[in-house]
Coordinates of C-alpha atoms in Angstrom, one line a residue:
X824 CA 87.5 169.4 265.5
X825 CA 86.7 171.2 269.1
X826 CA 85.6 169.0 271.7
X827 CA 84.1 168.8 274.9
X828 CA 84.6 165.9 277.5
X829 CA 81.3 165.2 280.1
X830 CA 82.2 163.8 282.7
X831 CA 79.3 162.7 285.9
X832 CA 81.1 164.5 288.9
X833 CA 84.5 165.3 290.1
X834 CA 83.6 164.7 294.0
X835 CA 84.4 163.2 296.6
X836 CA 87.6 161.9 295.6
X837 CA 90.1 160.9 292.4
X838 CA 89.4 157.6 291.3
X839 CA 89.7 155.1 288.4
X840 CA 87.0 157.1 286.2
X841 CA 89.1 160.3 287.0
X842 CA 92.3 159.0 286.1
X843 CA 90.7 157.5 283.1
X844 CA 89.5 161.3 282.7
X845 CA 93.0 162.4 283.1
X846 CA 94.3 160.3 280.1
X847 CA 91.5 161.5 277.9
X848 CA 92.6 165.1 279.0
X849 CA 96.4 164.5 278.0
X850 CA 95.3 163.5 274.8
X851 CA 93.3 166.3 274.4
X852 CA 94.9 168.9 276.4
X853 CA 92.8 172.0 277.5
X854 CA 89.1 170.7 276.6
X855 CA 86.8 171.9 278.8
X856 CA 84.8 169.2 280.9
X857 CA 81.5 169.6 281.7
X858 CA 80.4 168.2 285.2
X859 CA 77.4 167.7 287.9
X860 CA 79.4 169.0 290.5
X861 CA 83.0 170.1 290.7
X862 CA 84.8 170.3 294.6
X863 CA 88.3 171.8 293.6
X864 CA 89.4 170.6 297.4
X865 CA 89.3 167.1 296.1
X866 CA 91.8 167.4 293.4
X867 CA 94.5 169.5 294.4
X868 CA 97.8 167.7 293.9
X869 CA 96.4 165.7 291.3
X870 CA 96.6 166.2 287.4
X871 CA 92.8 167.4 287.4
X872 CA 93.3 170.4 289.8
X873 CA 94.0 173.0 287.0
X874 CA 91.4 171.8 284.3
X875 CA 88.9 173.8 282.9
X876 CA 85.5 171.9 284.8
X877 CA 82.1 173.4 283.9
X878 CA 79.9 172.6 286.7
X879 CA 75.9 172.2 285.9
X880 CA 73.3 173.9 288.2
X881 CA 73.4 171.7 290.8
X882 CA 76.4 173.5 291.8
X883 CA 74.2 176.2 292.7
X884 CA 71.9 174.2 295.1
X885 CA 72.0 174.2 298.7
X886 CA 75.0 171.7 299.3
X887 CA 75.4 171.2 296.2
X888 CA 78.9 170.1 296.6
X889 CA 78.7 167.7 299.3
X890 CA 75.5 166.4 299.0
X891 CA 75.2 165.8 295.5
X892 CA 73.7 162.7 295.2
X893 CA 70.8 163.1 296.8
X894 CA 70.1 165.5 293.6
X895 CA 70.3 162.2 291.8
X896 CA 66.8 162.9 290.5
X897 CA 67.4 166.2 289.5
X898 CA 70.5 164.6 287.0
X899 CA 68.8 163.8 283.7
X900 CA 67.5 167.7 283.4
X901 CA 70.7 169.2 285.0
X902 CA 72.6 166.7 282.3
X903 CA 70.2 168.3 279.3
X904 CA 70.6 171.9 280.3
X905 CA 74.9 171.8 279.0
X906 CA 74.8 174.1 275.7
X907 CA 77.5 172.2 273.4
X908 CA 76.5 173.7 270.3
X909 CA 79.7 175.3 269.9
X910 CA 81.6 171.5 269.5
X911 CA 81.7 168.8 266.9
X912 CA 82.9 165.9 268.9
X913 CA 81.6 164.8 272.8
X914 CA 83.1 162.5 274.7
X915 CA 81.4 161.1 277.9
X916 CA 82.5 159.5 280.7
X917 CA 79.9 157.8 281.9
X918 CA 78.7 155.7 285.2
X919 CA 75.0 157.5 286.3
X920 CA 74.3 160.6 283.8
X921 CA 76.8 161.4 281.3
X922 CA 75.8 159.6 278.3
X923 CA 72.5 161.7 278.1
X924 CA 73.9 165.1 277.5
X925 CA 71.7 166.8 274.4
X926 CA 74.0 166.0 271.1
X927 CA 72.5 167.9 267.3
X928 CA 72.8 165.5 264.4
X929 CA 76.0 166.6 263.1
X930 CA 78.1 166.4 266.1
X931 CA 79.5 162.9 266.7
X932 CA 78.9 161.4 270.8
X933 CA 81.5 159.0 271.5
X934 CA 80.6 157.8 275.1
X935 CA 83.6 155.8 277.4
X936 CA 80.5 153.7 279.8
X937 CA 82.5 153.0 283.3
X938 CA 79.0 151.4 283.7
X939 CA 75.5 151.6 282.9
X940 CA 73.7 152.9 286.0
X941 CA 74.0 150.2 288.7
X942 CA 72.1 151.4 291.2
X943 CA 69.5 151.7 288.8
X944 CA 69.9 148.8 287.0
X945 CA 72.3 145.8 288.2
X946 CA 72.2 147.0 292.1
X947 CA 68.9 147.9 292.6
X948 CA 67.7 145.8 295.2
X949 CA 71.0 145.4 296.8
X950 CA 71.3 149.0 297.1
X951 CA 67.2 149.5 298.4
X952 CA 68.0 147.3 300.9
X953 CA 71.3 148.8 302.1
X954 CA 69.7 152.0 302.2
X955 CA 67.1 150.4 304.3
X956 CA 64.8 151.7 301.7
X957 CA 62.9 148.3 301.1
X958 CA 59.4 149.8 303.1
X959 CA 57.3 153.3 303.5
X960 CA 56.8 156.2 301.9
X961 CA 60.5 157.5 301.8
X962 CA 61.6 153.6 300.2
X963 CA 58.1 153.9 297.9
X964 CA 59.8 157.8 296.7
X965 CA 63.1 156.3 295.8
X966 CA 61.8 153.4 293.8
X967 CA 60.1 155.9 291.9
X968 CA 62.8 157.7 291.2
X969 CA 64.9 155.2 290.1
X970 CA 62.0 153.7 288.1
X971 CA 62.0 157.2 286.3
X972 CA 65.8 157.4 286.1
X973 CA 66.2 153.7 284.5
X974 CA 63.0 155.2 281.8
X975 CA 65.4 157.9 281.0
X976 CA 68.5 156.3 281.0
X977 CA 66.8 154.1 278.2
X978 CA 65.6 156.5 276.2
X979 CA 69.0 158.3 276.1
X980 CA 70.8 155.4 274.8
X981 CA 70.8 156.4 270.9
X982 CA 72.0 159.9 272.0
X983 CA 75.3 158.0 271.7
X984 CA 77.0 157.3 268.3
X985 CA 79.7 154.8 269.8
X986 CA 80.4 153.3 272.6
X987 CA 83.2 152.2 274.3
X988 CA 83.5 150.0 277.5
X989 CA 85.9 149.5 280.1
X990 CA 85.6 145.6 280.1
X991 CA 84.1 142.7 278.1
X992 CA 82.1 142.4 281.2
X993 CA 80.7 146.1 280.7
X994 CA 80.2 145.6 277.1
X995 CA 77.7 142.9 277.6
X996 CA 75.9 144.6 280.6
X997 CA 75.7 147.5 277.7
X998 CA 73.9 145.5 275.2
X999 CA 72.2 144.0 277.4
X1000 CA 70.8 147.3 278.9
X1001 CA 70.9 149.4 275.8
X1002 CA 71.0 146.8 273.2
X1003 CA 74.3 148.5 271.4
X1004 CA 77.4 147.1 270.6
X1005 CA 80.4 148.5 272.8
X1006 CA 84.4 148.5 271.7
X1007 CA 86.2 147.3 274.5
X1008 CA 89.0 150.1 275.9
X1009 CA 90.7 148.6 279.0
X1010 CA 91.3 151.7 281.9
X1011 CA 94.7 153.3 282.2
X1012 CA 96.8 152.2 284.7
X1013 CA 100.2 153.9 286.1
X1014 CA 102.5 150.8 285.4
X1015 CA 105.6 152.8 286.1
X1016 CA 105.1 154.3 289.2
X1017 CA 105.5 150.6 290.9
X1018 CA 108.8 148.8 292.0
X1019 CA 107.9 145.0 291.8
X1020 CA 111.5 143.9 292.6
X1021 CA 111.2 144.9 296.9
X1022 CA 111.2 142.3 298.7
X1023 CA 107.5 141.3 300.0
X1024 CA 107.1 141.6 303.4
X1025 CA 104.1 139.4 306.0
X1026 CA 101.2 141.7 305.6
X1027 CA 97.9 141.4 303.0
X1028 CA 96.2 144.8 301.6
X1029 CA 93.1 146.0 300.3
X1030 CA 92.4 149.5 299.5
X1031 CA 88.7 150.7 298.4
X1032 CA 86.4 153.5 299.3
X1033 CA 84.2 152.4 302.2
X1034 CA 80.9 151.5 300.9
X1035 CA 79.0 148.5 300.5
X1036 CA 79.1 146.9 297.5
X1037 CA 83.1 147.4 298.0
X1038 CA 82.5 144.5 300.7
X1039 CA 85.6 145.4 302.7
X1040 CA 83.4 144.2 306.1
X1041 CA 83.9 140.9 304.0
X1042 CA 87.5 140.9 304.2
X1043 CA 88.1 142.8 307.7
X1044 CA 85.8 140.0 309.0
X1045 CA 87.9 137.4 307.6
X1046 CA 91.0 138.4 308.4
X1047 CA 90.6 138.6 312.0
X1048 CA 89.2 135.7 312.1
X1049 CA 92.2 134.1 310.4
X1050 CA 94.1 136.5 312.9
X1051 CA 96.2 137.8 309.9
X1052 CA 98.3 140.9 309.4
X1053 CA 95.5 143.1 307.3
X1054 CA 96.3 146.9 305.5
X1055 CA 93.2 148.8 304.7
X1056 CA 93.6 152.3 303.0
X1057 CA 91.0 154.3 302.3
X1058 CA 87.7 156.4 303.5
X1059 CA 84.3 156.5 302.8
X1060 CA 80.7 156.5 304.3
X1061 CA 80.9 152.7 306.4
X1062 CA 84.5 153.8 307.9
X1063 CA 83.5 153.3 311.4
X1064 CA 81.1 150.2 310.6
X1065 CA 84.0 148.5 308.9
X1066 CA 86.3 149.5 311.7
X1067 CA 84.2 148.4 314.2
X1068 CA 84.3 144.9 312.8
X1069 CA 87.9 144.8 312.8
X1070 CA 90.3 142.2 315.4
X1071 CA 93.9 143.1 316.6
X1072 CA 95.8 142.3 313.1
X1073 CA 94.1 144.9 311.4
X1074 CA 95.4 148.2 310.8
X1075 CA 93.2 151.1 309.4
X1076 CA 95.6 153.6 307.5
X1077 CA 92.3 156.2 306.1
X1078 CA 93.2 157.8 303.1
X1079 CA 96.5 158.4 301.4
X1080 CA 98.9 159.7 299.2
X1081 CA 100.0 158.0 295.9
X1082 CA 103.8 157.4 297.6
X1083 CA 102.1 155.3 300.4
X1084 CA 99.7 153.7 298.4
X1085 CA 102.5 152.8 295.8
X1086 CA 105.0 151.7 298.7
X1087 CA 102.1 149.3 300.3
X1088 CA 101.6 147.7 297.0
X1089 CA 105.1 147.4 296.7
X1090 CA 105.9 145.7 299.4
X1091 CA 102.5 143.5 300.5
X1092 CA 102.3 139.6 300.9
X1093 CA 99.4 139.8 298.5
X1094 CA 96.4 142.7 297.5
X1095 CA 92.6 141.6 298.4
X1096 CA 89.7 142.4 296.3
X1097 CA 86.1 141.4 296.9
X1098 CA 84.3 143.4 295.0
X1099 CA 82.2 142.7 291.8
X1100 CA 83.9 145.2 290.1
X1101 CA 83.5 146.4 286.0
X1102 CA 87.0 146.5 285.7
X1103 CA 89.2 147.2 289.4
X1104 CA 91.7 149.7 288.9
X1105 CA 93.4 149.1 292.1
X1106 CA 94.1 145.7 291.6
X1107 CA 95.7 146.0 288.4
X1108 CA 97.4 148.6 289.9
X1109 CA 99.2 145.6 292.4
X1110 CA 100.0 143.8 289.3
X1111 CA 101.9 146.4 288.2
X1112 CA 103.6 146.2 291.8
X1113 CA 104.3 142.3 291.3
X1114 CA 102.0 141.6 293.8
X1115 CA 99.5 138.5 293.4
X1116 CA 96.3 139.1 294.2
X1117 CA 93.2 137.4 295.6
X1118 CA 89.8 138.6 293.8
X1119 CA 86.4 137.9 294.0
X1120 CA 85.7 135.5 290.5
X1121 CA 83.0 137.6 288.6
X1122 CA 82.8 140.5 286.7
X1123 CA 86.2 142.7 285.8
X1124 CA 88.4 140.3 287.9
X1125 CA 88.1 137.3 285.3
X1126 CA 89.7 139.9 282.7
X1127 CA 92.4 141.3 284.9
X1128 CA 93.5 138.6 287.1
X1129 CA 94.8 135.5 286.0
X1130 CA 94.0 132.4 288.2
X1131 CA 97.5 130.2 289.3
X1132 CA 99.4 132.5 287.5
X1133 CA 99.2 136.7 288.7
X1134 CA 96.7 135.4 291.6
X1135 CA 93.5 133.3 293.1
X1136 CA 89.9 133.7 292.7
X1137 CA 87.6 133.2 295.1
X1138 CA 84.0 131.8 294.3
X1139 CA 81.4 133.2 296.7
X1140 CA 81.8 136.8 298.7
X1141 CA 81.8 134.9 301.8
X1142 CA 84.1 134.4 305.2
X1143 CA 84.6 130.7 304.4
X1144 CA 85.5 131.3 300.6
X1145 CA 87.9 133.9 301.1
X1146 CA 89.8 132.1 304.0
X1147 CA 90.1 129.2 302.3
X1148 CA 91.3 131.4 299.5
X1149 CA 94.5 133.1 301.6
X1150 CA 94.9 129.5 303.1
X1151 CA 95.3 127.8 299.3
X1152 CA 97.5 131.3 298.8
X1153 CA 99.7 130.8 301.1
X1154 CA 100.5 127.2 300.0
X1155 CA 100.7 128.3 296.9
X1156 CA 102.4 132.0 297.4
X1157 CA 105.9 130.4 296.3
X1158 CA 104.7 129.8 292.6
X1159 CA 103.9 133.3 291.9
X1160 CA 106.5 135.5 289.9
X1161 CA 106.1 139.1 290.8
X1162 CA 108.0 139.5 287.0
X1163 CA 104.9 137.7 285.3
X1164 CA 102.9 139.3 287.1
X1165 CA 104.0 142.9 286.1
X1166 CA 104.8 141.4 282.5
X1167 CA 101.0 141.3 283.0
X1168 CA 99.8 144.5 284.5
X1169 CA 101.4 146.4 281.6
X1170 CA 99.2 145.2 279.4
X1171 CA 96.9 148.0 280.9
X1172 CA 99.6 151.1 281.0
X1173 CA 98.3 154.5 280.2
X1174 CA 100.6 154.4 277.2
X1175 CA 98.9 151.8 275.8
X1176 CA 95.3 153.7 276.8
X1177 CA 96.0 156.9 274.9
X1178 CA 97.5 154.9 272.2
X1179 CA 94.3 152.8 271.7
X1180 CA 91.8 155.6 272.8
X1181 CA 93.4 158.2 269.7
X1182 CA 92.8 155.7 267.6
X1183 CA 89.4 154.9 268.6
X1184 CA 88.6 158.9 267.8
X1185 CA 90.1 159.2 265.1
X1186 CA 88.1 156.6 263.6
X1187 CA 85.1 157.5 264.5
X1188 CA 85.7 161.2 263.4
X1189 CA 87.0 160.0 260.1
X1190 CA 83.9 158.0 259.6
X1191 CA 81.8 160.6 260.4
X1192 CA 83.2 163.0 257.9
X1193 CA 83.4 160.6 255.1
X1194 CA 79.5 160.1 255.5
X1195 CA 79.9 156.1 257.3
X1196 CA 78.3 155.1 260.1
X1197 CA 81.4 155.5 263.3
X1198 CA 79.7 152.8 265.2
X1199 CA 80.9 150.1 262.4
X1200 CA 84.3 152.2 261.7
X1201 CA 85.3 151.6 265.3
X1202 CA 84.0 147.9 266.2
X1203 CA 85.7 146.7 262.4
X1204 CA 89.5 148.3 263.7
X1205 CA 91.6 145.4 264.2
X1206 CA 92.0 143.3 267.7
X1207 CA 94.9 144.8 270.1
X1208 CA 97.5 142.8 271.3

């Protein structure tokens, strides 16, 4: 059956919902993806640089490319204007507008939710205030807008024939948001391109784009307060804000190649995470390097990392909780095995993605042809181990 993969943008850089992208696309090789925006720049080198992206008319638009989110409002139409008439099954991948491309009755919308909207929904006021958007007329347009986009998002929600989510944590922000059952498909993760057996060396590591709710000012803070050896790889938006708040054991790598990132992870004391994350990518991906790792306690991290025994969770996104944290680490550090810990991590290999995710589709297309409903076909396939 032809298909078509919709993807929300491919800019401004490759992470965990492109590489969950790129699975899709080896299963599938050669279906065109239909996009927002598309910045070619951004994935050269990687396994997306030579598929065939269909970019929607904010493409056209004066920066367009770099300065697509403020079009955010613009989405929902931009979303609706993709003619798929031509394909029997769409797949979205979905974190802002995905989910709400146009689908006919006969064609069959699986939709793959990284997460429903969360600056819409979850993060609202966090990100209104962040954005210093809380007062005046420019704060009183963006509420709007977001008011408008949550109304839409809503009403798109039985455009979708199944969904799958990326955590158990997603699937119940899902239901909660949409009021739909979601099949929970764990994110591909590169288990094989990590060494767990170097040595580990005296240095922690975090890597994250810089924005906010990424709270990496959370763990610069804290380390130089501790006055600990601290990695940071990555860019983003706060760079120089984060940077600023950062004391003499902190070292700032920016961006970088998979080799380095791998090497870090490789070879670190232990990997940081502070986020409140729907499923972390990156710190799975440290499992997979044998590294324990120190997480935030709520939302994707309770599913991924396993307290005492492939790392620590921390209970408030505070200085004091995550010092005492690394402190209680590093009392601890000798009980961790980095072999459990990979043992763990593969649990989430991309093998073990594409396996599940074929069978997922081919359920739900089977259903679909035999008349069922593909919703009840795919949450009735039996539990993976």
């Amino acid at each position: 059956m032809k298909t078509a993969y919709v993807h929300d943008w491919l800019a401004g850089g490759y992470a965990g919902a492109e590489k969950v992208l790129e699975q899709m696309l080896d299963v599938l090789p050669g279906t065109p993806v239909y996009t927002m925006v598309h910045e070619p720049r951004d994935f050269i080198g990687t396994p997306l640089e030579h598929a065939d992206v269909r970019a929607s008319l904010i493409q056209k638009l004066p920066m367009g490319r770099q300065k697509y989110r403020a079009y955010l409002p613009l989405m929902p139409f931009a979303v609706e204007q993709f003619d798929l008439t031509a394909f029997d099954v769409i797949v979205s991948s979905s974190y802002a507008v995905a989910k709400g491309v146009l689908v006919s009755g006969e064609q069959l919308h699986l939709s793959y939710v990284h997460s429903p909207v969360r600056y819409a929904w979850d993060l609202y006021q966090q990100y209104l205030r962040e954005a210093n958007l809380t007062a005046g007329a420019k704060a009183a347009l963006a509420k709007l807008a977001l008011h408008y986009l949550r109304l839409w998002d809503l009403g798109t929600a039985n455009r979708v024939d199944v969904y799958v989510a990326n955590s158990e944590y997603v699937a119940r922000r899902i239901w909660r948001t949409y009021r739909r059952p979601a099949r929970v498909l764990y994110p591909p993760v590169e288990v094989k391109r990590f060494d767990p057996s170097l040595p580990r060396e005296n240095f922690y590591l975090t890597m994250s784009r810089f924005v906010p709710y990424k709270k990496l000012d959370l763990i610069v803070r804290t380390f130089s307060q501790l006055d600990k050896p601290l990695v940071v790889i990555g860019s983003g938006p706060d760079f120089e804000k984060v940077r600023a708040l950062a004391g003499t054991s902190v070292t700032f790598l920016g961006r970088q190649p998979d080799e380095v990132v791998a090497d870090h992870m490789n070879r670190c004391r232990a990997f940081v995470f502070a986020a409140d994350e729907d499923f972390g990518i990156v710190s799975v991906e440290a499992q997979a390097a044998g590294a324990p790792v120190i997480a935030y306690g709520r939302g994707g991290s309770l599913e991924t990392v396993v307290h005492g025994v492939t790392g620590l969770h921390f209970q408030n996104q505070t200085v004091e909780d995550l010092a005492a944290a690394v402190l209680d680490f590093e009392r601890s550090s000798t009980h961790f095995s980095a072999a459990a810990i990979r043992r763990h991590a593969e649990r989430f290999s991309t093998e073990r993605f594409k396996r599940q995710y074929r069978e997922i589709l081919d359920t739900a297309v089977a259903a679909r042809r035999a008349g069922q409903d593909p919703e009840r076909a795919v949450l009735a396939l039996p539990t993976w181990s």
